[in-house]
């Protein structure tokens, strides 16, 4: 129902019985068995919670194992393509100058094994995933050059660009469909690299199992000194895409990612790297090392393996694409990113989203990097710095979570910092050595994005607090409405605003220029909630703005991420119908309050259920109130039929007088440039344009 007397739970119902309970039933159940005074009891106002931010998100559903296993299967096609295709280039990147000593292979294999175990498996799968709140395409295509000597680097780049365009074109179908389409291919890829790895391990040199001994890591650094440290930039490529395990968790579940990583991805990667190491122990010439993956594939399955490798590498970028969508969506909810369109592609899983603008920008950036760098070496250097920087930052934030939220043992925190933190810092120092060889690119991208986010969030906060501080108070509204030169015109006006509580300052600006009020005025605030659907009976929350005879209301319209926002006529009809229900409920509550006050004047502790309406006078009062309700509803109908206009505030912001040059650049140029070139608020709100009137106002910040 729409009455403010009910208790509103924004958490997603988990049963039919829970979802069918109206707010009034919830409220009455809470009152049963309690001795309350009618004088002290006031209507519960859910708008207060919306403004204060006390309403929590939806509860995570308890998924059954069939759903978890389905998500685990989907995650293979979305999350692990990046880290799964790293065997294509790790050894060639690590031994860029060739193999200087046979045991260097054991040292690198030992590094790969312990890096994969410590960071993706232990750190991310078993630690980082607990902290949840509600460019290698070229590498695979380059394998054609191994089989066809006529294939030039330029043609490889052209093929790669065509593949990228196809990859980004399918994103609009959503993670659900993309995951089901890609998962079988990645499963075949993991099966093939795992089986080939075991085959090479048995055929060439089973003694590489000695690499489990970390002594070979020490020997590797002792022999190669600085070159060993530089080669860590190649080893770290074995864990590229690891951050996707956390970034993509919103598309799936923690349990599903843990299952797929432990049962499929991790074993297949260990087998693949071990098999390549066994092959290189017998074939350690420079040319073989530079194309270690394809050289280690048995000849009779080379072309099938090549086809699967190309398909897997195409899919590899999916992990970062999906992760980017999730991160942008979260940034939007925090007001840290400019407005973009977020499309929820699955009715079952709320985290599966698609953002068209971001998708196209990623495509253009990927094509630009591919054409600009042209080789896997520079792309690998750029990717290595990006990966290790993110991992190091994640560890820093995770330590704060351990201390402040989890209250973990100080001994455990010290062990984490000394082991995993030290490993990541060593890798970071190595990849920074290649900063001028392509490593500068991710830092340049990060600087641009951080600038955009800072500008948007800074001015967004300034504008919000300006409107909050300058909103029209109830007393000011009464004074404005009492002015004699303001006329009332027939019709219903819907005034859209982002403020949940209070009347936005632009209303005073509008009234000062128009000097007219519609016979019925509704201030509408449209909010998106992190649940799939908002029941229709809970979608509209109303509150009356005094004085009552002005017929002014405030309304919050709430949508879930899969709710379809109806066309303008249907939306208006729904709002009007819910407004009428609110008026009836509001009068019902008022009459109960009056009856309760008269009944409990001499007995404050009388039970709520015992309050009844008795006496002839009370019956007459009730009839009068019913007539008053009908007159008010009739006034709503007349205003509706007279015409509806949608008033939308178009706020411009400028730096206030006396502002410094930095503030003027921030607001007048940077923010307004973003605002002009990005999606407008009326498109985000889906406000109908046929009867929309924009009211301009300038805020001096």
PDB file of C-alpha atoms in Angstrom, residues 510-620:
ATOM      1  CA  UNK A 510      10.048  28.550 -10.977  1.00  0.00           C
ATOM      2  CA  UNK A 511       7.284  30.093  -8.906  1.00  0.00           C
ATOM      3  CA  UNK A 512       9.040  33.446  -8.836  1.00  0.00           C
ATOM      4  CA  UNK A 513       8.914  33.595 -12.635  1.00  0.00           C
ATOM      5  CA  UNK A 514       5.611  31.880 -13.443  1.00  0.00           C
ATOM      6  CA  UNK A 515       3.493  33.090 -10.462  1.00  0.00           C
ATOM      7  CA  UNK A 516       1.097  30.164 -10.873  1.00  0.00           C
ATOM      8  CA  UNK A 517       0.512  26.811  -9.222  1.00  0.00           C
ATOM      9  CA  UNK A 518      -1.346  23.908 -10.754  1.00  0.00           C
ATOM     10  CA  UNK A 519      -4.363  22.719  -8.828  1.00  0.00           C
ATOM     11  CA  UNK A 520      -2.429  19.566  -7.864  1.00  0.00           C
ATOM     12  CA  UNK A 521       1.352  19.430  -7.556  1.00  0.00           C
ATOM     13  CA  UNK A 522       3.443  16.304  -6.977  1.00  0.00           C
ATOM     14  CA  UNK A 523       7.195  16.435  -6.358  1.00  0.00           C
ATOM     15  CA  UNK A 524       8.524  13.189  -7.840  1.00  0.00           C
ATOM     16  CA  UNK A 525      11.857  11.550  -7.042  1.00  0.00           C
ATOM     17  CA  UNK A 526      12.717   8.407  -9.023  1.00  0.00           C
ATOM     18  CA  UNK A 527      15.103   5.967  -7.329  1.00  0.00           C
ATOM     19  CA  UNK A 528      16.626   2.671  -8.448  1.00  0.00           C
ATOM     20  CA  UNK A 529      17.007   0.002  -5.782  1.00  0.00           C
ATOM     21  CA  UNK A 530      19.519  -2.903  -5.754  1.00  0.00           C
ATOM     22  CA  UNK A 531      16.759  -5.539  -5.989  1.00  0.00           C
ATOM     23  CA  UNK A 532      15.257  -7.197  -9.040  1.00  0.00           C
ATOM     24  CA  UNK A 533      11.645  -6.032  -8.649  1.00  0.00           C
ATOM     25  CA  UNK A 534       9.712  -3.645  -6.458  1.00  0.00           C
ATOM     26  CA  UNK A 535       6.122  -4.848  -5.899  1.00  0.00           C
ATOM     27  CA  UNK A 536       3.614  -2.450  -7.397  1.00  0.00           C
ATOM     28  CA  UNK A 537       1.972  -1.841  -4.032  1.00  0.00           C
ATOM     29  CA  UNK A 538       5.326  -0.667  -2.628  1.00  0.00           C
ATOM     30  CA  UNK A 539       6.573   1.311  -5.619  1.00  0.00           C
ATOM     31  CA  UNK A 540       5.026   4.690  -4.733  1.00  0.00           C
ATOM     32  CA  UNK A 541       5.676   6.396  -1.395  1.00  0.00           C
ATOM     33  CA  UNK A 542       3.688   9.576  -0.738  1.00  0.00           C
ATOM     34  CA  UNK A 543       3.719  12.326   1.823  1.00  0.00           C
ATOM     35  CA  UNK A 544       1.471  15.361   2.043  1.00  0.00           C
ATOM     36  CA  UNK A 545       2.941  18.861   2.033  1.00  0.00           C
ATOM     37  CA  UNK A 546       1.090  21.250   4.352  1.00  0.00           C
ATOM     38  CA  UNK A 547      -1.146  23.220   4.159  1.00  0.00           C
ATOM     39  CA  UNK A 548      -3.497  20.455   3.166  1.00  0.00           C
ATOM     40  CA  UNK A 549      -5.822  22.541   1.006  1.00  0.00           C
ATOM     41  CA  UNK A 550      -3.043  23.214  -1.531  1.00  0.00           C
ATOM     42  CA  UNK A 551      -3.098  19.592  -2.753  1.00  0.00           C
ATOM     43  CA  UNK A 552       0.701  19.351  -2.821  1.00  0.00           C
ATOM     44  CA  UNK A 553       2.402  15.994  -2.333  1.00  0.00           C
ATOM     45  CA  UNK A 554       5.867  14.464  -2.397  1.00  0.00           C
ATOM     46  CA  UNK A 555       6.340  11.076  -4.012  1.00  0.00           C
ATOM     47  CA  UNK A 556       9.265   8.646  -4.267  1.00  0.00           C
ATOM     48  CA  UNK A 557       8.949   6.178  -7.136  1.00  0.00           C
ATOM     49  CA  UNK A 558      11.118   3.110  -6.685  1.00  0.00           C
ATOM     50  CA  UNK A 559      12.202   0.677  -9.383  1.00  0.00           C
ATOM     51  CA  UNK A 560      14.121  -2.579  -9.258  1.00  0.00           C
ATOM     52  CA  UNK A 561      16.738  -3.287 -11.870  1.00  0.00           C
ATOM     53  CA  UNK A 562      14.433  -5.535 -13.942  1.00  0.00           C
ATOM     54  CA  UNK A 563      11.293  -3.420 -13.600  1.00  0.00           C
ATOM     55  CA  UNK A 564      10.070  -2.027 -16.905  1.00  0.00           C
ATOM     56  CA  UNK A 565       9.404   1.688 -16.718  1.00  0.00           C
ATOM     57  CA  UNK A 566       6.054   2.131 -18.397  1.00  0.00           C
ATOM     58  CA  UNK A 567       5.138   4.656 -21.035  1.00  0.00           C
ATOM     59  CA  UNK A 568       3.979   8.061 -19.845  1.00  0.00           C
ATOM     60  CA  UNK A 569       0.208   7.368 -19.810  1.00  0.00           C
ATOM     61  CA  UNK A 570       0.585   4.177 -17.785  1.00  0.00           C
ATOM     62  CA  UNK A 571       3.010   5.848 -15.383  1.00  0.00           C
ATOM     63  CA  UNK A 572       0.623   8.744 -14.835  1.00  0.00           C
ATOM     64  CA  UNK A 573      -2.311   6.404 -14.300  1.00  0.00           C
ATOM     65  CA  UNK A 574      -0.370   4.354 -11.768  1.00  0.00           C
ATOM     66  CA  UNK A 575       0.774   7.432  -9.900  1.00  0.00           C
ATOM     67  CA  UNK A 576      -2.745   8.895  -9.792  1.00  0.00           C
ATOM     68  CA  UNK A 577      -4.264   5.625  -8.599  1.00  0.00           C
ATOM     69  CA  UNK A 578      -1.654   5.244  -5.864  1.00  0.00           C
ATOM     70  CA  UNK A 579      -2.139   8.877  -4.876  1.00  0.00           C
ATOM     71  CA  UNK A 580      -5.855   8.241  -4.403  1.00  0.00           C
ATOM     72  CA  UNK A 581      -5.075   5.197  -2.267  1.00  0.00           C
ATOM     73  CA  UNK A 582      -2.690   7.271  -0.196  1.00  0.00           C
ATOM     74  CA  UNK A 583      -5.388   9.916   0.394  1.00  0.00           C
ATOM     75  CA  UNK A 584      -7.838   7.251   1.579  1.00  0.00           C
ATOM     76  CA  UNK A 585      -5.240   5.587   3.805  1.00  0.00           C
ATOM     77  CA  UNK A 586      -4.134   8.919   5.195  1.00  0.00           C
ATOM     78  CA  UNK A 587      -7.691   9.843   6.197  1.00  0.00           C
ATOM     79  CA  UNK A 588      -8.210   6.391   7.687  1.00  0.00           C
ATOM     80  CA  UNK A 589      -5.112   6.783   9.804  1.00  0.00           C
ATOM     81  CA  UNK A 590      -6.139  10.281  10.880  1.00  0.00           C
ATOM     82  CA  UNK A 591      -9.564   9.085  11.964  1.00  0.00           C
ATOM     83  CA  UNK A 592      -8.029   6.248  13.968  1.00  0.00           C
ATOM     84  CA  UNK A 593      -5.675   8.693  15.630  1.00  0.00           C
ATOM     85  CA  UNK A 594      -8.548  10.988  16.601  1.00  0.00           C
ATOM     86  CA  UNK A 595     -10.604   8.089  17.907  1.00  0.00           C
ATOM     87  CA  UNK A 596      -7.626   6.735  19.803  1.00  0.00           C
ATOM     88  CA  UNK A 597      -6.864  10.056  21.439  1.00  0.00           C
ATOM     89  CA  UNK A 598     -10.412  10.456  22.735  1.00  0.00           C
ATOM     90  CA  UNK A 599     -10.556   6.862  23.922  1.00  0.00           C
ATOM     91  CA  UNK A 600      -7.239   6.833  25.748  1.00  0.00           C
ATOM     92  CA  UNK A 601      -7.354  10.270  27.346  1.00  0.00           C
ATOM     93  CA  UNK A 602      -7.802   8.720  30.796  1.00  0.00           C
ATOM     94  CA  UNK A 603      -5.765   5.564  30.237  1.00  0.00           C
ATOM     95  CA  UNK A 604      -2.395   5.858  28.514  1.00  0.00           C
ATOM     96  CA  UNK A 605      -1.659   2.134  28.758  1.00  0.00           C
ATOM     97  CA  UNK A 606      -4.793   0.846  26.993  1.00  0.00           C
ATOM     98  CA  UNK A 607      -4.106  -1.846  24.360  1.00  0.00           C
ATOM     99  CA  UNK A 608      -4.014  -0.754  20.686  1.00  0.00           C
ATOM    100  CA  UNK A 609      -6.421  -3.497  19.595  1.00  0.00           C
ATOM    101  CA  UNK A 610      -9.066  -2.256  22.044  1.00  0.00           C
ATOM    102  CA  UNK A 611      -9.394   1.176  20.407  1.00  0.00           C
ATOM    103  CA  UNK A 612     -12.879   1.456  18.773  1.00  0.00           C
ATOM    104  CA  UNK A 613     -15.059   4.203  17.366  1.00  0.00           C
ATOM    105  CA  UNK A 614     -18.251   4.681  19.396  1.00  0.00           C
ATOM    106  CA  UNK A 615     -20.952   7.289  19.719  1.00  0.00           C
ATOM    107  CA  UNK A 616     -23.175   9.241  17.422  1.00  0.00           C
ATOM    108  CA  UNK A 617     -20.852  12.228  17.252  1.00  0.00           C
ATOM    109  CA  UNK A 618     -18.009  10.081  16.088  1.00  0.00           C
ATOM    110  CA  UNK A 619     -20.226   8.535  13.409  1.00  0.00           C
ATOM    111  CA  UNK A 620     -21.137  11.967  12.077  1.00  0.00           C
TER     112      UNK A 620
END
